Amino acid sequence: MHAVIEKLNENLKVVYRQALDADKKLDELHQQGHGKFKALFTEEAGFTFEAKRFKPYVLDVAADVEALSHDEELDQHKLTLAVTKLQNLLKLLATFK
């Protein structure tokens, strides 16, 4: 279980750095009058809230991973949800490169 949490945290570090860069790019687009959208993800992506920047979504996944790390046994449902959210973040961030 420890190895899974460690790998998730490694991926979160990468996603966090990419999210900061993407948020900066989104801020620039917004200042230019672009980026008129309600949220980056729909409910189908696994998130229970809406945000116009990546950082809140990264923090949400980080909270999920933190909760997983405190469980005595790895909850497969929570793990699947965290991995799905992380994958969705990575896919969308890839479009910003």
MMTF fields as JSON, N, C-alpha, C and O atoms, coordinates in Angstrom:
{
  "mmtfVersion": "1.0.0",
  "mmtfProducer": "UNKNOWN",
  "numBonds": 387,
  "numAtoms": 388,
  "numGroups": 97,
  "numChains": 1,
  "numModels": 1,
  "chainsPerModel": [1],
  "groupsPerChain": [97],
  "chainIdList": ["A"],
  "bondAtomList": [4, 2, 8, 6, 12, 10, 16, 14, 20, 18, 24, 22, 28, 26, 32, 30, 36, 34, 40, 38, 44, 42, 48, 46, 52, 50, 56, 54, 60, 58, 64, 62, 68, 66, 72, 70, 76, 74, 80, 78, 84, 82, 88, 86, 92, 90, 96, 94, 100, 98, 104, 102, 108, 106, 112, 110, 116, 114, 120, 118, 124, 122, 128, 126, 132, 130, 136, 134, 140, 138, 144, 142, 148, 146, 152, 150, 156, 154, 160, 158, 164, 162, 168, 166, 172, 170, 176, 174, 180, 178, 184, 182, 188, 186, 192, 190, 196, 194, 200, 198, 204, 202, 208, 206, 212, 210, 216, 214, 220, 218, 224, 222, 228, 226, 232, 230, 236, 234, 240, 238, 244, 242, 248, 246, 252, 250, 256, 254, 260, 258, 264, 262, 268, 266, 272, 270, 276, 274, 280, 278, 284, 282, 288, 286, 292, 290, 296, 294, 300, 298, 304, 302, 308, 306, 312, 310, 316, 314, 320, 318, 324, 322, 328, 326, 332, 330, 336, 334, 340, 338, 344, 342, 348, 346, 352, 350, 356, 354, 360, 358, 364, 362, 368, 366, 372, 370, 376, 374, 380, 378, 384, 382],
  "bondOrderList": [1, 1, 1, 1, 1, 1, 1, 1, 1, 1, 1, 1, 1, 1, 1, 1, 1, 1, 1, 1, 1, 1, 1, 1, 1, 1, 1, 1, 1, 1, 1, 1, 1, 1, 1, 1, 1, 1, 1, 1, 1, 1, 1, 1, 1, 1, 1, 1, 1, 1, 1, 1, 1, 1, 1, 1, 1, 1, 1, 1, 1, 1, 1, 1, 1, 1, 1, 1, 1, 1, 1, 1, 1, 1, 1, 1, 1, 1, 1, 1, 1, 1, 1, 1, 1, 1, 1, 1, 1, 1, 1, 1, 1, 1, 1, 1],
  "groupList": [{"groupName": "MET", "atomNameList": ["N", "CA", "C", "O"], "elementList": ["N", "C", "C", "O"], "formalChargeList": [0, 0, 0, 0], "bondAtomList": [1, 0, 2, 1, 3, 2], "bondOrderList": [1, 1, 2], "singleLetterCode": "M", "chemCompType": "L-PEPTIDE LINKING"}, {"groupName": "HIS", "atomNameList": ["N", "CA", "C", "O"], "elementList": ["N", "C", "C", "O"], "formalChargeList": [0, 0, 0, 0], "bondAtomList": [1, 0, 2, 1, 3, 2], "bondOrderList": [1, 1, 2], "singleLetterCode": "H", "chemCompType": "L-PEPTIDE LINKING"}, {"groupName": "ALA", "atomNameList": ["N", "CA", "C", "O"], "elementList": ["N", "C", "C", "O"], "formalChargeList": [0, 0, 0, 0], "bondAtomList": [1, 0, 2, 1, 3, 2], "bondOrderList": [1, 1, 2], "singleLetterCode": "A", "chemCompType": "L-PEPTIDE LINKING"}, {"groupName": "VAL", "atomNameList": ["N", "CA", "C", "O"], "elementList": ["N", "C", "C", "O"], "formalChargeList": [0, 0, 0, 0], "bondAtomList": [1, 0, 2, 1, 3, 2], "bondOrderList": [1, 1, 2], "singleLetterCode": "V", "chemCompType": "L-PEPTIDE LINKING"}, {"groupName": "ILE", "atomNameList": ["N", "CA", "C", "O"], "elementList": ["N", "C", "C", "O"], "formalChargeList": [0, 0, 0, 0], "bondAtomList": [1, 0, 2, 1, 3, 2], "bondOrderList": [1, 1, 2], "singleLetterCode": "I", "chemCompType": "L-PEPTIDE LINKING"}, {"groupName": "GLU", "atomNameList": ["N", "CA", "C", "O"], "elementList": ["N", "C", "C", "O"], "formalChargeList": [0, 0, 0, 0], "bondAtomList": [1, 0, 2, 1, 3, 2], "bondOrderList": [1, 1, 2], "singleLetterCode": "E", "chemCompType": "L-PEPTIDE LINKING"}, {"groupName": "LYS", "atomNameList": ["N", "CA", "C", "O"], "elementList": ["N", "C", "C", "O"], "formalChargeList": [0, 0, 0, 0], "bondAtomList": [1, 0, 2, 1, 3, 2], "bondOrderList": [1, 1, 2], "singleLetterCode": "K", "chemCompType": "L-PEPTIDE LINKING"}, {"groupName": "LEU", "atomNameList": ["N", "CA", "C", "O"], "elementList": ["N", "C", "C", "O"], "formalChargeList": [0, 0, 0, 0], "bondAtomList": [1, 0, 2, 1, 3, 2], "bondOrderList": [1, 1, 2], "singleLetterCode": "L", "chemCompType": "L-PEPTIDE LINKING"}, {"groupName": "ASN", "atomNameList": ["N", "CA", "C", "O"], "elementList": ["N", "C", "C", "O"], "formalChargeList": [0, 0, 0, 0], "bondAtomList": [1, 0, 2, 1, 3, 2], "bondOrderList": [1, 1, 2], "singleLetterCode": "N", "chemCompType": "L-PEPTIDE LINKING"}, {"groupName": "TYR", "atomNameList": ["N", "CA", "C", "O"], "elementList": ["N", "C", "C", "O"], "formalChargeList": [0, 0, 0, 0], "bondAtomList": [1, 0, 2, 1, 3, 2], "bondOrderList": [1, 1, 2], "singleLetterCode": "Y", "chemCompType": "L-PEPTIDE LINKING"}, {"groupName": "ARG", "atomNameList": ["N", "CA", "C", "O"], "elementList": ["N", "C", "C", "O"], "formalChargeList": [0, 0, 0, 0], "bondAtomList": [1, 0, 2, 1, 3, 2], "bondOrderList": [1, 1, 2], "singleLetterCode": "R", "chemCompType": "L-PEPTIDE LINKING"}, {"groupName": "GLN", "atomNameList": ["N", "CA", "C", "O"], "elementList": ["N", "C", "C", "O"], "formalChargeList": [0, 0, 0, 0], "bondAtomList": [1, 0, 2, 1, 3, 2], "bondOrderList": [1, 1, 2], "singleLetterCode": "Q", "chemCompType": "L-PEPTIDE LINKING"}, {"groupName": "ASP", "atomNameList": ["N", "CA", "C", "O"], "elementList": ["N", "C", "C", "O"], "formalChargeList": [0, 0, 0, 0], "bondAtomList": [1, 0, 2, 1, 3, 2], "bondOrderList": [1, 1, 2], "singleLetterCode": "D", "chemCompType": "L-PEPTIDE LINKING"}, {"groupName": "GLY", "atomNameList": ["N", "CA", "C", "O"], "elementList": ["N", "C", "C", "O"], "formalChargeList": [0, 0, 0, 0], "bondAtomList": [1, 0, 2, 1, 3, 2], "bondOrderList": [1, 1, 2], "singleLetterCode": "G", "chemCompType": "PEPTIDE LINKING"}, {"groupName": "PHE", "atomNameList": ["N", "CA", "C", "O"], "elementList": ["N", "C", "C", "O"], "formalChargeList": [0, 0, 0, 0], "bondAtomList": [1, 0, 2, 1, 3, 2], "bondOrderList": [1, 1, 2], "singleLetterCode": "F", "chemCompType": "L-PEPTIDE LINKING"}, {"groupName": "THR", "atomNameList": ["N", "CA", "C", "O"], "elementList": ["N", "C", "C", "O"], "formalChargeList": [0, 0, 0, 0], "bondAtomList": [1, 0, 2, 1, 3, 2], "bondOrderList": [1, 1, 2], "singleLetterCode": "T", "chemCompType": "L-PEPTIDE LINKING"}, {"groupName": "PRO", "atomNameList": ["N", "CA", "C", "O"], "elementList": ["N", "C", "C", "O"], "formalChargeList": [0, 0, 0, 0], "bondAtomList": [1, 0, 2, 1, 3, 2], "bondOrderList": [1, 1, 2], "singleLetterCode": "P", "chemCompType": "L-PEPTIDE LINKING"}, {"groupName": "SER", "atomNameList": ["N", "CA", "C", "O"], "elementList": ["N", "C", "C", "O"], "formalChargeList": [0, 0, 0, 0], "bondAtomList": [1, 0, 2, 1, 3, 2], "bondOrderList": [1, 1, 2], "singleLetterCode": "S", "chemCompType": "L-PEPTIDE LINKING"}],
  "groupTypeList": [0, 1, 2, 3, 4, 5, 6, 7, 8, 5, 8, 7, 6, 3, 3, 9, 10, 11, 2, 7, 12, 2, 12, 6, 6, 7, 12, 5, 7, 1, 11, 11, 13, 1, 13, 6, 14, 6, 2, 7, 14, 15, 5, 5, 2, 13, 14, 15, 14, 5, 2, 6, 10, 14, 6, 16, 9, 3, 7, 12, 3, 2, 2, 12, 3, 5, 2, 7, 17, 1, 12, 5, 5, 7, 12, 11, 1, 6, 7, 15, 7, 2, 3, 15, 6, 7, 11, 8, 7, 7, 6, 7, 7, 2, 15, 14, 6],
  "groupIdList": [1, 2, 3, 4, 5, 6, 7, 8, 9, 10, 11, 12, 13, 14, 15, 16, 17, 18, 19, 20, 21, 22, 23, 24, 25, 26, 27, 28, 29, 30, 31, 32, 33, 34, 35, 36, 37, 38, 39, 40, 41, 42, 43, 44, 45, 46, 47, 48, 49, 50, 51, 52, 53, 54, 55, 56, 57, 58, 59, 60, 61, 62, 63, 64, 65, 66, 67, 68, 69, 70, 71, 72, 73, 74, 75, 76, 77, 78, 79, 80, 81, 82, 83, 84, 85, 86, 87, 88, 89, 90, 91, 92, 93, 94, 95, 96, 97],
  "secStructList": [7, 2, 2, 2, 2, 2, 2, 2, 2, 2, 2, 2, 2, 2, 2, 2, 2, 2, 2, 2, 2, 2, 2, 2, 2, 2, 2, 2, 2, 2, 2, 6, 6, 7, 7, 7, 7, 1, 7, 1, 1, 7, 4, 4, 4, 6, 7, 1, 1, 7, 7, 1, 1, 1, 2, 2, 2, 2, 2, 2, 2, 2, 2, 2, 2, 2, 2, 2, 2, 2, 1, 1, 1, 7, 7, 2, 2, 2, 2, 2, 2, 2, 2, 2, 2, 2, 2, 2, 2, 2, 2, 2, 2, 2, 6, 6, 7],
  "xCoordList": [0.815, 0.0, 0.863, 0.543, 1.944, 2.823, 3.38, 3.513, 3.701, 4.252, 3.222, 3.577, 1.965, 0.898, 0.742, 0.656, 0.706, 0.567, 1.769, 1.624, 2.941, 4.166, 4.12, 4.492, 3.671, 3.586, 2.542, 2.761, 1.424, 0.408, 0.961, 0.714, 1.7, 2.297, 3.325, 3.419, 4.095, 5.053, 4.317, 4.718, 3.233, 2.445, 1.789, 1.669, 1.37, 0.773, 1.769, 1.402, 3.016, 4.042, 4.188, 4.294, 4.193, 4.304, 3.073, 3.189, 1.904, 0.655, 0.568, 0.087, 1.02, 0.96, 1.771, 1.3, 2.987, 3.827, 3.183, 3.178, 2.646, 1.98, 0.732, 0.422, 0.021, -1.198, -0.886, -1.621, 0.191, 0.566, 0.865, 0.448, 1.589, 1.885, 0.606, 0.423, -0.272, -1.523, -2.418, -3.056, -2.47, -3.277, -2.759, -3.537, -1.454, -0.853, -1.283, -1.619, -1.265, -1.685, -3.177, -3.581, -3.988, -5.418, -5.661, -6.551, -4.874, -4.998, -4.696, -5.385, -3.666, -3.311, -4.437, -4.79, -4.999, -6.103, -7.322, -8.0, -7.59, -8.728, -8.556, -9.514, -7.334, -7.057, -7.239, -7.529, -7.067, -7.243, -8.694, -9.013, -9.571, -10.982, -11.391, -12.524, -10.508, -10.816, -11.111, -11.074, -11.397, -11.589, -12.905, -12.966, -13.955, -15.28, -15.948, -16.775, -15.583, -16.15, -16.496, -16.012, -17.335, -17.83, -16.889, -16.667, -16.34, -15.473, -14.585, -14.913, -13.463, -12.557, -13.069, -12.818, -13.79, -14.264, -15.763, -16.341, -16.376, -17.775, -17.837, -16.803, -19.016, -19.171, -18.651, -18.209, -18.698, -18.262, -16.77, -16.317, -16.016, -14.577, -14.285, -13.138, -15.32, -15.136, -15.088, -15.075, -15.063, -14.978, -16.38, -17.314, -16.523, -17.838, -18.004, -18.919, -17.128, -17.19, -16.744, -16.277, -16.89, -16.472, -15.438, -15.56, -14.424, -13.402, -12.91, -12.961, -12.434, -11.932, -10.417, -9.834, -9.789, -8.335, -8.013, -8.858, -6.801, -6.391, -6.059, -6.308, -5.498, -4.998, -6.047, -5.716, -7.295, -8.276, -8.497, -8.727, -8.423, -8.6, -7.41, -7.584, -6.216, -5.022, -5.109, -4.803, -5.523, -5.654, -6.719, -6.589, -7.759, -8.799, -8.24, -8.518, -7.456, -6.842, -5.833, -5.741, -5.087, -4.123, -4.83, -4.319, -5.99, -6.759, -7.229, -7.242, -7.612, -8.016, -6.851, -7.021, -5.681, -4.497, -4.109, -3.724, -4.211, -3.914, -4.852, -4.416, -6.134, -7.104, -6.776, -6.886, -6.378, -5.988, -4.801, -4.739, -3.872, -2.662, -2.939, -2.133, -4.078, -4.422, -5.263, -5.437, -5.776, -6.552, -5.618, -4.503, -6.087, -5.268, -5.174, -4.131, -6.261, -6.269, -6.64, -7.388, -6.114, -6.36, -7.8, -8.188, -8.573, -9.96, -9.954, -9.591, -10.352, -10.296, -11.159, -10.77, -12.316, -13.195, -12.546, -12.538, -12.008, -11.338, -10.113, -9.843, -9.373, -8.189, -8.584, -7.958, -9.615, -10.081, -10.511, -10.201, -11.216, -11.67, -10.479, -10.454, -9.506, -8.323, -7.539, -7.094, -7.37, -6.621, -7.375, -6.763, -8.686, -9.492, -9.353, -9.168, -9.444, -9.294, -7.905, -7.765, -6.894, -5.519, -5.337, -4.692, -5.899, -5.812, -6.501, -5.977, -7.67, -8.387, -7.59, -7.559, -6.953, -6.1, -4.949, -4.671, -4.286, -3.149, -3.561, -2.846, -4.707, -5.185, -5.433, -5.011, -6.121, -6.431, -5.182, -5.033, -4.296, -3.047, -2.194, -1.481, -2.263, -1.498, -1.902, -1.087, -3.15, -3.604, -3.043, -3.106, -2.501, -1.956, -0.483, 0.092, 0.126, 1.551, 1.743, 2.878],
  "yCoordList": [-1.19, 0.0, 1.259, 2.243, 1.217, 2.381, 2.767, 3.95, 1.773, 2.036, 2.726, 3.592, 2.35, 2.962, 4.43, 5.295, 4.708, 6.089, 6.921, 8.074, 6.331, 7.033, 7.39, 8.499, 6.465, 6.707, 7.787, 8.647, 7.74, 8.781, 10.15, 11.134, 10.218, 11.49, 12.0, 13.206, 11.098, 11.503, 12.118, 13.157, 11.463, 11.986, 13.315, 14.198, 13.46, 14.726, 15.88, 16.998, 15.611, 16.66, 17.139, 18.34, 16.208, 16.553, 17.34, 18.373, 16.842, 17.494, 18.888, 19.815, 19.049, 20.351, 21.388, 22.499, 21.021, 21.964, 22.306, 23.464, 21.294, 21.534, 22.391, 23.242, 22.167, 22.935, 24.407, 25.274, 24.695, 26.093, 26.787, 27.924, 26.102, 26.666, 26.867, 27.903, 25.869, 25.958, 27.062, 27.788, 27.192, 28.258, 29.63, 30.556, 29.752, 31.019, 31.333, 32.471, 30.303, 30.476, 30.829, 31.67, 30.191, 30.502, 31.932, 32.61, 32.393, 33.783, 34.755, 35.762, 34.449, 35.311, 35.33, 36.389, 34.162, 34.093, 34.858, 35.541, 34.739, 35.444, 36.958, 37.679, 37.435, 38.871, 39.375, 40.551, 38.48, 38.841, 38.696, 38.907, 38.334, 38.214, 36.822, 36.628, 35.858, 34.477, 33.669, 34.19, 32.416, 31.533, 31.75, 31.755, 31.927, 32.127, 30.76, 30.35, 30.077, 28.766, 28.691, 29.48, 27.737, 27.609, 26.777, 27.101, 25.706, 24.81, 24.024, 23.861, 23.544, 22.745, 21.33, 20.724, 20.797, 19.418, 19.345, 20.186, 18.321, 18.028, 17.028, 16.526, 16.746, 15.808, 14.418, 13.682, 14.052, 12.728, 12.505, 11.361, 13.566, 13.447, 13.01, 12.712, 12.968, 12.496, 13.59, 13.296, 14.825, 15.936, 16.376, 16.328, 16.798, 17.187, 18.696, 19.184, 19.43, 20.892, 21.401, 20.629, 22.685, 23.31, 24.382, 25.125, 24.456, 25.495, 25.859, 25.051, 27.089, 27.567, 27.448, 27.828, 26.92, 26.734, 25.314, 24.636, 24.871, 23.502, 23.252, 22.163, 24.255, 24.042, 23.463, 22.552, 23.946, 23.345, 21.846, 21.073, 21.459, 20.049, 19.219, 18.104, 19.769, 19.072, 18.92, 17.855, 19.97, 19.912, 18.902, 18.267, 18.755, 17.771, 16.35, 15.517, 16.076, 14.752, 14.529, 13.429, 15.56, 15.439, 15.086, 14.291, 15.672, 15.349, 13.896, 13.218, 13.426, 12.022, 11.085, 10.085, 11.41, 10.576, 10.617, 9.599, 11.789, 11.919, 11.043, 10.371, 11.052, 10.216, 8.733, 7.946, 8.358, 6.967, 6.553, 5.422, 7.461, 7.135, 6.897, 6.271, 7.393, 7.213, 5.958, 5.531, 5.379, 4.148, 2.98, 2.914, 2.07, 0.906, -0.054, -0.667, -0.18, -0.996, -0.101, 0.866, -0.433, 0.368, 0.167, -0.94, 1.224, 1.199, 1.292, 2.326, 0.219, 0.165, 1.233, 1.8, 1.512, 2.526, 3.91, 4.646, 4.258, 5.555, 5.648, 6.697, 4.538, 4.516, 4.729, 5.515, 4.033, 4.165, 5.595, 6.134, 6.206, 7.584, 8.548, 9.427, 8.383, 9.247, 9.083, 10.071, 7.853, 7.594, 8.157, 8.728, 8.002, 8.546, 10.064, 10.627, 10.717, 12.176, 12.588, 13.536, 11.872, 12.175, 11.996, 12.819, 10.933, 10.695, 11.806, 12.272, 12.23, 13.307, 14.604, 15.345, 14.874, 16.06, 15.981, 16.941, 14.833, 14.66, 14.819, 15.439, 14.261, 14.369, 15.82, 16.265, 16.557, 17.938, 18.815, 19.703, 18.577, 19.341, 19.115, 20.017, 17.913, 17.605, 18.504, 18.773, 18.971, 19.836, 21.248, 22.025, 21.583, 22.927, 23.036, 24.121, 21.951, 22.011, 22.469, 22.579],
  "zCoordList": [0.0, 0.0, 0.0, -0.668, 0.747, 0.843, -0.531, -0.842, -1.342, -2.675, -3.57, -4.37, -3.439, -4.235, -3.855, -4.727, -2.572, -2.082, -2.521, -2.927, -2.435, -2.835, -4.32, -4.703, -5.148, -6.59, -6.888, -7.742, -6.193, -6.376, -5.999, -6.697, -4.908, -4.492, -5.493, -5.722, -6.089, -7.127, -8.307, -8.832, -8.72, -9.834, -9.478, -10.328, -8.24, -7.807, -7.889, -8.25, -7.557, -7.652, -9.088, -9.34, -10.021, -11.442, -11.886, -12.545, -11.522, -11.903, -11.297, -11.949, -10.072, -9.41, -10.184, -10.428, -10.564, -11.325, -12.671, -13.089, -13.338, -14.62, -14.424, -15.258, -13.326, -13.051, -12.831, -13.302, -12.124, -11.9, -13.223, -13.439, -14.108, -15.43, -16.246, -16.885, -16.217, -16.967, -16.405, -17.168, -15.086, -14.482, -14.884, -15.112, -14.969, -15.403, -16.841, -17.169, -17.686, -19.076, -19.141, -19.944, -18.303, -18.265, -17.798, -18.31, -16.831, -16.366, -17.497, -17.663, -18.272, -19.409, -20.44, -20.958, -20.735, -21.694, -21.188, -21.955, -19.908, -19.312, -19.422, -19.703, -19.199, -19.3, -20.725, -20.945, -21.686, -23.09, -23.54, -24.711, -22.601, -22.931, -23.372, -23.812, -23.266, -23.645, -22.386, -21.271, -22.583, -21.435, -20.729, -19.499, -21.5, -20.908, -20.73, -21.545, -19.67, -19.381, -17.909, -17.098, -17.578, -16.213, -15.34, -14.173, -15.91, -15.137, -16.097, -17.272, -15.582, -16.404, -16.615, -17.657, -15.622, -15.684, -15.442, -14.754, -16.021, -15.738, -14.58, -14.139, -14.101, -12.99, -13.347, -12.465, -14.612, -15.044, -14.778, -14.746, -14.591, -14.339, -12.906, -12.571, -12.053, -10.688, -9.628, -8.432, -10.052, -9.101, -8.684, -9.485, -7.446, -6.928, -6.839, -6.177, -7.499, -7.488, -8.856, -9.693, -9.07, -10.321, -10.026, -9.053, -10.869, -10.748, -12.142, -13.07, -12.267, -13.553, -13.672, -14.687, -12.631, -12.644, -12.199, -11.615, -12.474, -12.179, -10.708, -10.191, -10.036, -8.677, -7.72, -6.961, -7.721, -6.812, -7.07, -6.14, -8.331, -8.665, -8.169, -7.679, -8.301, -7.806, -6.295, -5.757, -5.613, -4.158, -3.728, -2.681, -4.528, -4.235, -4.322, -3.459, -5.359, -5.501, -4.375, -3.83, -4.032, -2.933, -1.622, -0.833, -1.393, -0.187, -0.22, 0.807, -1.4, -1.544, -1.233, -0.536, -1.747, -1.518, -0.042, 0.534, 0.558, 1.985, 2.815, 3.75, 2.47, 3.184, 2.998, 3.938, 1.793, 1.53, 2.389, 2.87, 2.575, 3.319, 4.8, 5.49, 5.294, 6.704, 6.95, 8.091, 5.874, 6.014, 6.308, 5.791, 7.138, 7.466, 6.285, 6.057, 5.54, 4.334, 3.163, 3.314, 2.008, 0.817, 0.348, -0.023, 0.365, -0.091, -1.619, -2.18, -2.282, -3.747, -4.403, -5.425, -3.834, -4.414, -4.341, -5.327, -3.187, -3.024, -3.934, -4.519, -4.048, -4.908, -6.365, -7.076, -6.8, -8.183, -8.473, -9.535, -7.546, -7.726, -7.815, -8.677, -6.936, -6.945, -8.248, -8.832, -8.699, -9.936, -11.134, -12.037, -11.151, -12.251, -12.324, -13.403, -11.18, -11.144, -11.634, -12.406, -11.18, -11.575, -13.082, -13.733, -13.631, -15.069, -15.851, -16.863, -15.388, -16.06, -16.027, -17.009, -14.905, -14.811, -15.807, -16.526, -15.843, -16.752, -18.214, -19.001, -18.573, -19.955, -20.341, -21.408, -19.469, -19.799, -19.776, -20.617, -18.833, -18.778, -20.01, -20.449, -20.572, -21.778, -22.943, -23.826, -22.955, -24.032, -23.907, -24.86, -22.757, -22.54, -22.906, -22.824, -23.302, -23.646, -25.061, -25.526]
}
